[in-house]
mmCIF file of C-alpha atoms in Angstrom:
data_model
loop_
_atom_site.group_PDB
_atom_site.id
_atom_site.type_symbol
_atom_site.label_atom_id
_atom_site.label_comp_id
_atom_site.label_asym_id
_atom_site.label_seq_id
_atom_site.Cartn_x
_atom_site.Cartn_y
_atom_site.Cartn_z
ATOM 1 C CA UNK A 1 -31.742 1.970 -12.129
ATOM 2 C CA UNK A 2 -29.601 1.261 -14.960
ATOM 3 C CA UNK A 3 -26.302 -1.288 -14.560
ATOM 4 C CA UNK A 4 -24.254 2.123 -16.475
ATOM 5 C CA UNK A 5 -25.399 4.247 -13.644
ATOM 6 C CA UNK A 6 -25.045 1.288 -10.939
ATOM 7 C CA UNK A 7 -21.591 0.732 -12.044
ATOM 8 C CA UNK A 8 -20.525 4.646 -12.095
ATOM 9 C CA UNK A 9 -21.997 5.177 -9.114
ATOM 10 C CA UNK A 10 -19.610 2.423 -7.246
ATOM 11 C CA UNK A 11 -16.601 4.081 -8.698
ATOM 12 C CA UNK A 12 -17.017 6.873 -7.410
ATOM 13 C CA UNK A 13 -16.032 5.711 -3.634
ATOM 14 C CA UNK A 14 -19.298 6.899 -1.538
ATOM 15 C CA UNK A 15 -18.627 5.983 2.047
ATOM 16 C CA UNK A 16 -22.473 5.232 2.413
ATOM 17 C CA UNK A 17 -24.637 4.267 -1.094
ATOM 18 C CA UNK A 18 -28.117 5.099 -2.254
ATOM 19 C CA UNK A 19 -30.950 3.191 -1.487
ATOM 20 C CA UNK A 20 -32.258 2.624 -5.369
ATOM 21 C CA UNK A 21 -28.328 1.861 -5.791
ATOM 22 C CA UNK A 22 -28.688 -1.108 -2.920
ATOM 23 C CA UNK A 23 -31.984 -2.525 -4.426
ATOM 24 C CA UNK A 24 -30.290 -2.572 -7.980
ATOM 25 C CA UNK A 25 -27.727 -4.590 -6.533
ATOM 26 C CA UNK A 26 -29.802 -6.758 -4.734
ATOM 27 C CA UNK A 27 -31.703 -7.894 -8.299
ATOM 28 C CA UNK A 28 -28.197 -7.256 -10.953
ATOM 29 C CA UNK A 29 -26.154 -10.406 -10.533
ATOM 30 C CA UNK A 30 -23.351 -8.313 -12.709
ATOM 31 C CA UNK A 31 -23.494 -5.650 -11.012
ATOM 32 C CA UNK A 32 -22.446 -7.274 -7.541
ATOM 33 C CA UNK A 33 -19.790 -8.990 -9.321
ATOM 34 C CA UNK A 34 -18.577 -5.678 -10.812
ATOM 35 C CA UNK A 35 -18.869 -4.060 -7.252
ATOM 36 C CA UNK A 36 -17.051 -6.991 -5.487
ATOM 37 C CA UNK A 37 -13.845 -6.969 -8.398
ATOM 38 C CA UNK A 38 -13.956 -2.979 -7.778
ATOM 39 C CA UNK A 39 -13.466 -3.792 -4.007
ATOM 40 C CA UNK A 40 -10.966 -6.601 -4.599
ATOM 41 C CA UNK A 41 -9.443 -3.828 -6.812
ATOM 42 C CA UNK A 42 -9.068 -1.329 -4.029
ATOM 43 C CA UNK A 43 -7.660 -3.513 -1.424
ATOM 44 C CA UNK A 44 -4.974 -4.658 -4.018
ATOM 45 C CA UNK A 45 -3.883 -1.547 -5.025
ATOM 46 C CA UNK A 46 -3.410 -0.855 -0.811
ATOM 47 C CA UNK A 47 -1.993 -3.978 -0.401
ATOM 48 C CA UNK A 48 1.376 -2.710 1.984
ATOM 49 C CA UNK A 49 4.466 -4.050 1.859
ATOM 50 C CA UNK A 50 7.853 -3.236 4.175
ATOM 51 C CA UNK A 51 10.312 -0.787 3.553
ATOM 52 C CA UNK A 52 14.014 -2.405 3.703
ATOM 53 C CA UNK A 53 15.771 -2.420 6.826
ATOM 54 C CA UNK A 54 17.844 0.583 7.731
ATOM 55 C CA UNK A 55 21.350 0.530 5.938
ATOM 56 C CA UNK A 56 20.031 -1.382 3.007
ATOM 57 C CA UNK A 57 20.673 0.511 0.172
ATOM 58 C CA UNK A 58 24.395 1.153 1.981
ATOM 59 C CA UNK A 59 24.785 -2.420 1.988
ATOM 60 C CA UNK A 60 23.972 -2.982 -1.503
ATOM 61 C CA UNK A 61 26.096 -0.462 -3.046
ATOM 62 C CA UNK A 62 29.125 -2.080 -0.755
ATOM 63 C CA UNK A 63 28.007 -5.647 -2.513
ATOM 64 C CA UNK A 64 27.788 -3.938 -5.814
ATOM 65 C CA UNK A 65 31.004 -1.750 -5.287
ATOM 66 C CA UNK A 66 32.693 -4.890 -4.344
ATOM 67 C CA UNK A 67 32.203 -7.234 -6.876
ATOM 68 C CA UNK A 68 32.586 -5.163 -9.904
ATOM 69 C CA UNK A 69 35.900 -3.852 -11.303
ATOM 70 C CA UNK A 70 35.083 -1.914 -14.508
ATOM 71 C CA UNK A 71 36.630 0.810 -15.415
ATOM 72 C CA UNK A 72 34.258 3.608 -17.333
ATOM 73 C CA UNK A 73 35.696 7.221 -18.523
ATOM 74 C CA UNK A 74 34.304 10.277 -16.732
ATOM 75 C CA UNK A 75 32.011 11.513 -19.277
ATOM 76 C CA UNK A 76 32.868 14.770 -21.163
ATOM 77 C CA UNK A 77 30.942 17.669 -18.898
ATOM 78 C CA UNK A 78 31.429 17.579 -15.206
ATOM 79 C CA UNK A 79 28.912 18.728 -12.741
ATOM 80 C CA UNK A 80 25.472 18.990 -12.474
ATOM 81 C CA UNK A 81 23.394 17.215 -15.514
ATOM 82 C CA UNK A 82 19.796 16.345 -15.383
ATOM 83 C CA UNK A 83 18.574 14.608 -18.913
ATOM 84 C CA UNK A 84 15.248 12.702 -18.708
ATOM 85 C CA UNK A 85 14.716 9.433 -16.844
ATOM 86 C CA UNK A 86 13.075 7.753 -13.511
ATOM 87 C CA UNK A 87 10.854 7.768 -9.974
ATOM 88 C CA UNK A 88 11.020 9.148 -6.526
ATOM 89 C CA UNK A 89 10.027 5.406 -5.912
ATOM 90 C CA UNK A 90 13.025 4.092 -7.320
ATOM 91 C CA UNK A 91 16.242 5.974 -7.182
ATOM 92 C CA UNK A 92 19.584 4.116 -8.748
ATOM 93 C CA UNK A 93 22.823 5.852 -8.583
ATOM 94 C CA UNK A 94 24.389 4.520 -11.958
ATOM 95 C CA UNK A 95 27.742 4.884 -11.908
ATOM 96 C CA UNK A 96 30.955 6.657 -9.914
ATOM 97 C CA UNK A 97 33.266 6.261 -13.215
ATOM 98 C CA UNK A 98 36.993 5.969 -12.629
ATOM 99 C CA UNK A 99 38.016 9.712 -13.200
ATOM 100 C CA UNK A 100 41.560 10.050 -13.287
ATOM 101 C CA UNK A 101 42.538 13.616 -12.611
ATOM 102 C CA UNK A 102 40.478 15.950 -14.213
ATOM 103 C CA UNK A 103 42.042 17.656 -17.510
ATOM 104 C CA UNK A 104 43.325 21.368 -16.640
ATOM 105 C CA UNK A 105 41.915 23.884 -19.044
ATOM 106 C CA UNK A 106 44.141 24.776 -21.662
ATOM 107 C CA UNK A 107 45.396 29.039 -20.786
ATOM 108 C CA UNK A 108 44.059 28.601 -17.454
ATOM 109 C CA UNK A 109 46.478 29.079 -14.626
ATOM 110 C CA UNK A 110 44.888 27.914 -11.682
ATOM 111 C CA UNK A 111 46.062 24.459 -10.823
ATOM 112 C CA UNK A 112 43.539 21.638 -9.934
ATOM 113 C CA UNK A 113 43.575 20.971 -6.291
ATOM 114 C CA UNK A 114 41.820 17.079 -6.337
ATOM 115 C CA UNK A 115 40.396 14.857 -8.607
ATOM 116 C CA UNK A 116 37.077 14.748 -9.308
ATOM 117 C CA UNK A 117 35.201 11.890 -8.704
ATOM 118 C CA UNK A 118 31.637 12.200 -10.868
ATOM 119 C CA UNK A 119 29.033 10.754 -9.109
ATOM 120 C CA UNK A 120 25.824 9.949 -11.370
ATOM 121 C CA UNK A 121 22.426 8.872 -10.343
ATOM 122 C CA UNK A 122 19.180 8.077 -12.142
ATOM 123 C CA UNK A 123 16.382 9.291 -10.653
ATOM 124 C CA UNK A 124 13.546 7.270 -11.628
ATOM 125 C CA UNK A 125 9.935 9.191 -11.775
ATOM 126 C CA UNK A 126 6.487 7.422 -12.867
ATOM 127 C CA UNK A 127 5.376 10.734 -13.591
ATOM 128 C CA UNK A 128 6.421 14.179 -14.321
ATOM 129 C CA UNK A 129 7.195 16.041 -10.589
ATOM 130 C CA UNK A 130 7.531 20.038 -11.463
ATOM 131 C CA UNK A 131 8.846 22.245 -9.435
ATOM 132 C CA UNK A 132 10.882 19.075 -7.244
ATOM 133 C CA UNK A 133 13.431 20.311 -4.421
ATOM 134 C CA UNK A 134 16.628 18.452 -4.738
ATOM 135 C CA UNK A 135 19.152 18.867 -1.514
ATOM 136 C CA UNK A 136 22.349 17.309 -1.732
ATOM 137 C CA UNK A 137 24.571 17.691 2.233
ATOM 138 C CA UNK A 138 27.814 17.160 1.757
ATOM 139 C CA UNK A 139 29.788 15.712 4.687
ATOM 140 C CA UNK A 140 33.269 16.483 6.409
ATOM 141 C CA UNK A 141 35.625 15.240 3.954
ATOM 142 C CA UNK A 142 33.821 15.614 0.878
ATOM 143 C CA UNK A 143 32.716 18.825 -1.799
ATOM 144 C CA UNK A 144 31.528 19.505 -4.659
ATOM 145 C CA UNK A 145 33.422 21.249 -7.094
ATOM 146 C CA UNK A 146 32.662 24.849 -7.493
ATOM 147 C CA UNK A 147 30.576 24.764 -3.688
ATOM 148 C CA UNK A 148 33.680 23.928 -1.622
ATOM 149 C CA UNK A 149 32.578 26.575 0.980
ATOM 150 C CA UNK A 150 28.842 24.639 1.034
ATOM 151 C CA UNK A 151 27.839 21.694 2.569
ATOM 152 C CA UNK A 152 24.052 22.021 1.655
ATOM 153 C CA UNK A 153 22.623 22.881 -0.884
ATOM 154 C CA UNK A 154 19.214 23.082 -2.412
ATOM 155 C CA UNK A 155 17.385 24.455 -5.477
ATOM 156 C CA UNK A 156 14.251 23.101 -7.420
ATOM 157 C CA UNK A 157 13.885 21.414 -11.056
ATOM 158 C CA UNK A 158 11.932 20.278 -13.141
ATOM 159 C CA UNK A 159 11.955 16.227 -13.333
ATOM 160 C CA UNK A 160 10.333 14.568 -16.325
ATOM 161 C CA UNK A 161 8.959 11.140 -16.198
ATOM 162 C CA UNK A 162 11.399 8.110 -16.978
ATOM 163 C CA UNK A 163 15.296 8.856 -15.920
ATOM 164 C CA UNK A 164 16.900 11.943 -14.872
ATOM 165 C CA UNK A 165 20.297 11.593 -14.591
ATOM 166 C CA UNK A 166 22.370 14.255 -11.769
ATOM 167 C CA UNK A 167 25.862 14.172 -11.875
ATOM 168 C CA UNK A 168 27.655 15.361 -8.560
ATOM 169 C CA UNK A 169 31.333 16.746 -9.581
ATOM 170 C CA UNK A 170 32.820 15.142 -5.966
ATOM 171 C CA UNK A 171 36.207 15.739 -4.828
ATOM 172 C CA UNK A 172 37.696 14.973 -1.540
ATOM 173 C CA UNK A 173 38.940 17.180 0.786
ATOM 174 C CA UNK A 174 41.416 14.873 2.705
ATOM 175 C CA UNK A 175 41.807 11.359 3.256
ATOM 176 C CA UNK A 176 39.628 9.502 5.271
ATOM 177 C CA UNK A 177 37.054 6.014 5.341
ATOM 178 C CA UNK A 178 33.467 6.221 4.147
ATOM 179 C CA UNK A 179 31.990 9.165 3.746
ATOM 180 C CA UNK A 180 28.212 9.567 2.859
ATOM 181 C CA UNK A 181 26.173 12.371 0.709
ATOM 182 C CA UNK A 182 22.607 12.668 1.800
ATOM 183 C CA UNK A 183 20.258 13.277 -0.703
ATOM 184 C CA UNK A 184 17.004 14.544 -0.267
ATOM 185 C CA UNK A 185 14.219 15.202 -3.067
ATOM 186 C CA UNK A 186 10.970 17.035 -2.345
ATOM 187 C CA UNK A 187 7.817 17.404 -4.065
ATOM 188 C CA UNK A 188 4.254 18.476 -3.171
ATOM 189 C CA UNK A 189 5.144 17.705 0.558
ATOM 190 C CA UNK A 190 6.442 13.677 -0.512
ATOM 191 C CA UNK A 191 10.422 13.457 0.350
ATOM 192 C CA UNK A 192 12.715 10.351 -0.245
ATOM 193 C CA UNK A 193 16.186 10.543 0.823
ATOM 194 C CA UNK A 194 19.257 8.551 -0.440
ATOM 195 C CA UNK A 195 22.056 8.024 1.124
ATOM 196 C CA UNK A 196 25.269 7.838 -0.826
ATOM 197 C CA UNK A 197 28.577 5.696 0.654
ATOM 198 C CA UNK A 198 31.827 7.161 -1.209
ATOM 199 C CA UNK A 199 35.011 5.330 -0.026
ATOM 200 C CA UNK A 200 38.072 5.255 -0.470
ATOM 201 C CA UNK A 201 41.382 7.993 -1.242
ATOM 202 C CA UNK A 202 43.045 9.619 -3.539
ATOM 203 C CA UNK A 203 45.465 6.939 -5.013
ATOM 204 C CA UNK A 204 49.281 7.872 -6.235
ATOM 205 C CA UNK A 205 48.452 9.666 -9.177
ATOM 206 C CA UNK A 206 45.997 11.715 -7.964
ATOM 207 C CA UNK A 207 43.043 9.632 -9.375
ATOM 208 C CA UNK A 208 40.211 7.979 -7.148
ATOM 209 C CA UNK A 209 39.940 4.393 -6.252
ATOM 210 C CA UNK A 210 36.106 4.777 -6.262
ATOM 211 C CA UNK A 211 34.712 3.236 -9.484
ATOM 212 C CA UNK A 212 30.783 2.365 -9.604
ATOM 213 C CA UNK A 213 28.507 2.139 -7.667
ATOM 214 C CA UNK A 214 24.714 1.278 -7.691
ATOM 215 C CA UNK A 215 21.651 1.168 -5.811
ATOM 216 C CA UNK B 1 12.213 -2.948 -7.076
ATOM 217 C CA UNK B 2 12.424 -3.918 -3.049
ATOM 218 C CA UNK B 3 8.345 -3.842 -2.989
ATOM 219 C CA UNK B 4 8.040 -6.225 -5.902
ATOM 220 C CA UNK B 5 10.757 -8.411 -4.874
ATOM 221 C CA UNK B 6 8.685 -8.950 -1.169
ATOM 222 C CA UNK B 7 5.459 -9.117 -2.984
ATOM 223 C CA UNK B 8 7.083 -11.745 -4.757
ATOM 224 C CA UNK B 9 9.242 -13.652 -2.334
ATOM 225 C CA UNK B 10 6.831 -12.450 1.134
ATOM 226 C CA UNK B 11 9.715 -12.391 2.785
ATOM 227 C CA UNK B 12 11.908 -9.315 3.810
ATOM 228 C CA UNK B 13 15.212 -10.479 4.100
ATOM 229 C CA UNK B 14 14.321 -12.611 0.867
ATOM 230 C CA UNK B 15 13.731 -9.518 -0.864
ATOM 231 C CA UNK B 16 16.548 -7.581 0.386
ATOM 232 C CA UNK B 17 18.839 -10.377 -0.798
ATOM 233 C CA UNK B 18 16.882 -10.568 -4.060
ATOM 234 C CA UNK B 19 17.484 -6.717 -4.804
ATOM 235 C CA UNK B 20 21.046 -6.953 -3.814
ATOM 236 C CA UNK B 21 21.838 -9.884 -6.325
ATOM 237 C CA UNK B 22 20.223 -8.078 -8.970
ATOM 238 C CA UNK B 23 21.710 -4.744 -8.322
ATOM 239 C CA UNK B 24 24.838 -6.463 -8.204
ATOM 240 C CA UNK B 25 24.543 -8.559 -11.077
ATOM 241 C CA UNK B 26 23.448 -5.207 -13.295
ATOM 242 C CA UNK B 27 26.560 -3.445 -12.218
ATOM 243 C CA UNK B 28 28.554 -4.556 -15.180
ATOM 244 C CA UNK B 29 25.519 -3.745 -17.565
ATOM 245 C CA UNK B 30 25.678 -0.374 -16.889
ATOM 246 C CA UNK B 31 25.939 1.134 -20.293
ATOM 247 C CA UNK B 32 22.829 -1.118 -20.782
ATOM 248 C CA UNK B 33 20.882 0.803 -18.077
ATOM 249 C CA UNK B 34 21.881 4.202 -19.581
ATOM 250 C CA UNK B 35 20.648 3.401 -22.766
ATOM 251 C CA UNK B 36 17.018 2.016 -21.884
ATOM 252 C CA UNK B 37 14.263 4.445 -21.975
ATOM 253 C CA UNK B 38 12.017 3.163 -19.217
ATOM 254 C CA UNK B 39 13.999 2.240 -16.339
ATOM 255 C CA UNK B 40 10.940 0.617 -14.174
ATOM 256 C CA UNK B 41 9.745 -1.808 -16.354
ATOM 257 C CA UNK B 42 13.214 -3.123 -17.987
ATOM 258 C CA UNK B 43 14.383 -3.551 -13.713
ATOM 259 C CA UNK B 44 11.128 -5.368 -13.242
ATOM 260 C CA UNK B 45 11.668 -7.886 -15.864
ATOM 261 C CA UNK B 46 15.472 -7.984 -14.803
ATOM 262 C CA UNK B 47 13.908 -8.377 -11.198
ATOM 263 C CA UNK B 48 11.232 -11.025 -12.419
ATOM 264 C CA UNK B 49 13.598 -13.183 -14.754
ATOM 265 C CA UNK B 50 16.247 -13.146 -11.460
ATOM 266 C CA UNK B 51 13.151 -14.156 -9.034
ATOM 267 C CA UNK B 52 12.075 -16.948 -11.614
ATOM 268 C CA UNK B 53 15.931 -18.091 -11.768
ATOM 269 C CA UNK B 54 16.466 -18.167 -7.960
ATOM 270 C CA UNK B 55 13.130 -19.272 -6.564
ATOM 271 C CA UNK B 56 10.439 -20.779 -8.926
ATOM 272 C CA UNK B 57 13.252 -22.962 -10.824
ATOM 273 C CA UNK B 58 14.753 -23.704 -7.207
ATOM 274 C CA UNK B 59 10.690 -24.900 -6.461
ATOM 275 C CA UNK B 60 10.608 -27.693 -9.097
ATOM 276 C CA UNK B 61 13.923 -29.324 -8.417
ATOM 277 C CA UNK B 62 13.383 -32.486 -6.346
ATOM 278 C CA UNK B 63 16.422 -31.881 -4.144
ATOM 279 C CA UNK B 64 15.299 -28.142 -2.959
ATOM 280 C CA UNK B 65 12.291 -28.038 -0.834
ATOM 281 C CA UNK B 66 11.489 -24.501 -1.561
ATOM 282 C CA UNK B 67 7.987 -23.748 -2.111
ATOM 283 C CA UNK B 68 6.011 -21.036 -3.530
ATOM 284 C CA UNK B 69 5.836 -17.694 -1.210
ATOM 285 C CA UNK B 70 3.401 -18.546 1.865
ATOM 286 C CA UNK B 71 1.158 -15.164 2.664
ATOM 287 C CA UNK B 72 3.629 -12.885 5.206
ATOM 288 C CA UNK B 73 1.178 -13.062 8.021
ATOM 289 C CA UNK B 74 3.805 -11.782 10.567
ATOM 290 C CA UNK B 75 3.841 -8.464 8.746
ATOM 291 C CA UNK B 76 0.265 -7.965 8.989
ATOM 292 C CA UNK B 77 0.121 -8.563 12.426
ATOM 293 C CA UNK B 78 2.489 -6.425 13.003
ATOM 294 C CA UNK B 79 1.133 -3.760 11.422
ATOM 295 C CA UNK B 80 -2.067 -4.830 13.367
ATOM 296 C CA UNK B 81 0.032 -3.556 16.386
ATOM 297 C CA UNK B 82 0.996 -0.168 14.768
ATOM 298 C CA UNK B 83 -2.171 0.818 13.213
ATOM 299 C CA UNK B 84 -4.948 -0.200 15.544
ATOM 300 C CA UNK B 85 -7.512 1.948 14.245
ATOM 301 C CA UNK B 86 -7.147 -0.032 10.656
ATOM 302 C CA UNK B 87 -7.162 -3.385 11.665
ATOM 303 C CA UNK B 88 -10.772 -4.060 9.961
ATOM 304 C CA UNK B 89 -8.637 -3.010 6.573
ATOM 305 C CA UNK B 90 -5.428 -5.114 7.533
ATOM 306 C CA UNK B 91 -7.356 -7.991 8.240
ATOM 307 C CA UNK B 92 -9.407 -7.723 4.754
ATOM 308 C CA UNK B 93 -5.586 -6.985 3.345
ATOM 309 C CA UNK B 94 -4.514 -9.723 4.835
ATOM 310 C CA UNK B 95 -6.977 -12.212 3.836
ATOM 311 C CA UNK B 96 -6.328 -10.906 0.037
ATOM 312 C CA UNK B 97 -2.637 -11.415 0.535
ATOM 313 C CA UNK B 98 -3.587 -15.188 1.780
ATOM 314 C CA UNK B 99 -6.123 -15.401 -1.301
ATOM 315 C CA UNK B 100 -2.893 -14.582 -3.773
ATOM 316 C CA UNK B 101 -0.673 -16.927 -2.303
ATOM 317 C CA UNK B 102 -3.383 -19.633 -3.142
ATOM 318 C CA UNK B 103 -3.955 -18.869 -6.910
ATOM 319 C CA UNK B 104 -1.433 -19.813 -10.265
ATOM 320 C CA UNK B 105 2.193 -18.315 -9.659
ATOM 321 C CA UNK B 106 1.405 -16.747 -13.520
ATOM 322 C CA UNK B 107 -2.046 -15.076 -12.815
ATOM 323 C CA UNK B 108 -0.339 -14.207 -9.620
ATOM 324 C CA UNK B 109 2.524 -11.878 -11.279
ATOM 325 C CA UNK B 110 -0.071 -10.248 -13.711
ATOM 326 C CA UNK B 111 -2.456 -9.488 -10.522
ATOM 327 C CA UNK B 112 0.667 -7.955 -8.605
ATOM 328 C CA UNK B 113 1.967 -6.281 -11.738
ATOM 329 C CA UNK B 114 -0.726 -4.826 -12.903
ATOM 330 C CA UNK B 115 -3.413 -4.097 -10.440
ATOM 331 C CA UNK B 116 -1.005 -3.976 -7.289
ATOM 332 C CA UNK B 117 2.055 -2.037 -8.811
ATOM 333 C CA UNK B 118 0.459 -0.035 -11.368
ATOM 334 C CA UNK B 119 1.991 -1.248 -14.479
ATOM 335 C CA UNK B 120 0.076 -1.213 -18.150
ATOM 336 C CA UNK B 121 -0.467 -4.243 -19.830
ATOM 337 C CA UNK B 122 1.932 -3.868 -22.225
ATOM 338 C CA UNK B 123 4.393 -3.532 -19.705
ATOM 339 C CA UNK B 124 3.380 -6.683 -17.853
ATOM 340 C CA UNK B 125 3.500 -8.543 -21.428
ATOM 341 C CA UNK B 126 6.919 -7.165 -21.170
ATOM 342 C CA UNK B 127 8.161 -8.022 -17.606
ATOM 343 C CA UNK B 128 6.616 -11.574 -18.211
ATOM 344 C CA UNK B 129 7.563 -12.415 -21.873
ATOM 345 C CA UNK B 130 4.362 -13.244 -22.429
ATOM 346 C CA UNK B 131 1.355 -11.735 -24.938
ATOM 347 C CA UNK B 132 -1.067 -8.885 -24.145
ATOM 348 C CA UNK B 133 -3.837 -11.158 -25.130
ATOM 349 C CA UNK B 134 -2.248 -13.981 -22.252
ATOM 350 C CA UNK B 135 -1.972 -10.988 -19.656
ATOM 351 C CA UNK B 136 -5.810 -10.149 -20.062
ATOM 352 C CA UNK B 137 -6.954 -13.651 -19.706
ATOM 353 C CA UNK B 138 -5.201 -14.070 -16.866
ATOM 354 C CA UNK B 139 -6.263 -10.870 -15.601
ATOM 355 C CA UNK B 140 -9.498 -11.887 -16.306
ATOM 356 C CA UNK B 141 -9.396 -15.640 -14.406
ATOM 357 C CA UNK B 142 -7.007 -14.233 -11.731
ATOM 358 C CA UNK B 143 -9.832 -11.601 -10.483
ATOM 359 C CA UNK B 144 -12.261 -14.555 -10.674
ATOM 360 C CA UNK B 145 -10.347 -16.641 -8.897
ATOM 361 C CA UNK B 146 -9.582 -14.176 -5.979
ATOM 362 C CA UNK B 147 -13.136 -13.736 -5.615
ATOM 363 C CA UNK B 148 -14.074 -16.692 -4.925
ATOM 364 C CA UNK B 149 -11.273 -17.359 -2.711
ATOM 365 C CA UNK B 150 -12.290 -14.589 -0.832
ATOM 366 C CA UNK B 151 -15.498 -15.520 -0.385
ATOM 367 C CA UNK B 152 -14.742 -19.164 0.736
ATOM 368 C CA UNK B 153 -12.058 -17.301 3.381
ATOM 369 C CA UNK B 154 -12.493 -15.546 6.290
ATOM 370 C CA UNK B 155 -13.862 -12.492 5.354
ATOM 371 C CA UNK B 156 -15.428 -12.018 8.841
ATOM 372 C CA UNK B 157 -14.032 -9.505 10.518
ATOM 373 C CA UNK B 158 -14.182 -9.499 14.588
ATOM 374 C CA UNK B 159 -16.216 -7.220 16.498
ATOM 375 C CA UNK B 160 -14.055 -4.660 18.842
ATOM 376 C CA UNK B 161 -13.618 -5.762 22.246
#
């Protein structure tokens, strides 16, 4: 046996292998080393490691929240906005700008009931996921603009490889502590949820005290 | 970001605390974020350069005892507990994990970069600040040097009971 055919032969994960395979090993000093890196290979790329604790990425968006008192302008379009970006393995909710009250639509006559506050995240894909379910649930105090009567919702979308940004058009429905927004993405049967802390009122003015925060 | 920072630190809380100092430290860069085009790789270096800052620097200074990242045995054995049925591949993982505590902190990063986490080479050139040509050579004598730790470890692994 050839070392080209040894070698393919040990990629291609046989739970038992051939006998000629076994005596070529036997005799090919490079071929054993190939086969032992291949098997240090595999066990690296299991190697396991913990998930965080529960109420860790709450915690760090409190510490980041906390410490950082920047002001940012509530970009141009409200609602939902997907552009390209990130990975189910790494989700980072980039900023909760300081809105102030939402700019009433020249002609229109319907007044505007709360601010909203935009929530943005990055979600960060290694690869493109087609066809991915994205559920946001509301909770008590919160909505969304344009759902107020819906606490969950769900629909699919397309997200690319790199960063997709989703914007969530918040507003608050009366006063109260923190309130969290579950977020659950779905694809091929893999799910990863998020869980998002909003706190704090409606200030004086009508504009939020949430500013940023990040996971 | 929390699965390189404990391959890094092997510690959980270490890594939690590692994340959140990071995360917290990136809030102001925001803009920054938004504008980079591959999110994983620019947090990893972010992640890495932070890690270096807090723990390898820490390392070298004569009036901080702390030492490179020992092998988390207590997570493996846990898991021992959990999984039962794959203790034969815990014990090989965690014989690995003892093999990469024991090799150069820099052929360790390119190792856990690369093979563990999936990133190119050009990325890991990146993340490190180093060359591609310095990532393959220590790809190279990091695999080597695994290998034979792993053979002159315990690779036995006990017969069931």
């Amino acid at each position: 046996m050839e070392c080209k055919l040894a070698q393919a032969q040990l990629e291609q994960l046989k739970p038992s292998n051939e006998p000629e395979l076994l005596a070529h090993l036997r005799k090919c000093g490079e071929c054993r080393d190939f086969a032992e890196d291949l098997r240090i290979l595999r066990l690296l790329r299991s190697l396991p490691a913990p998930e965080p604790t529960p109420g860790f990425e709450e915690r760090v968006l409190r510490a980041a929240s906390a410490g950082d008192e920047v002001a940012r302008r509530v970009p141009s379009a409200i609602g939902w906005k997907l552009a390209t970006a990130a990975s189910l393995l790494l989700a980072v909710i980039l900023a909760l700008p300081e809105p102030g009250p939402v700019e009433p639509v020249p002609g229109l006559a319907q007044a505007v009931t709360a601010a909203v506050i935009p929530v943005t995240l990055a979600l960060n894909s290694g690869r493109d996921l087609a066809g991915a379910r994205i559920r946001v649930v509301m909770p008590e105090h919160l909505q969304l603009q344009g759902f107020e009567n819906q606490r969950d919702l769900q629909w699919h979308t397309d997200l690319k490889a790199g960063a997709n940004r989703l914007t969530l058009p918040v507003q608050r429905r009366s006063r109260s502590g923190v309130e969290t927004i579950l977020i659950e993405i779905e694809h091929n049967g893999a799910r990863r949820e998020f869980r998002v802390p909003v706190r704090g009122g409606i200030n004086a003015q009508g504009g939020a005290e949430e500013k940023v925060q990040t996971i | 970001m929390h699965r390189m920072a404990y391959r890094w630190t092997q510690d959980r809380a270490e890594a939690e605390d590692l994340v959140q100092d990071v995360l917290t430290r990136l809030f102001p860069r925001l803009d920054e974020l938004e504008a980079v085009e591959k999110t994983g790789p620019w947090l990893m270096r972010v992640l890495y350069r932070r890690f270096v800052d807090l723990y390898r620097r820490n390392a070298s200074s004569p009036i901080d005892d702390t030492a490179e990242p020992l092998a988390d045995d207590d997570f493996f054995a846990e898991r021992m507990q959990d999984q039962r049925d794959h203790v034969e591949q815990l014990i090989l993982q965690r014989e690995l994990n003892r093999a990469l505590a024991t090799i150069d902190a820099g052929w360790r990063d390119v190792i856990l970069l690369h093979e563990v986490e999936g990133h190119s080479v050009l990325e890991v050139a990146d993340i490190l600040d180093i060359s591609v040509g310095t990532v393959k050579s220590r790809l190279h004598r990091a695999r080597k040097k695994l290998r034979s730790a792993l053979e002159s470890g315990t690779k036995t692994v006990p017969e069931p009971c």
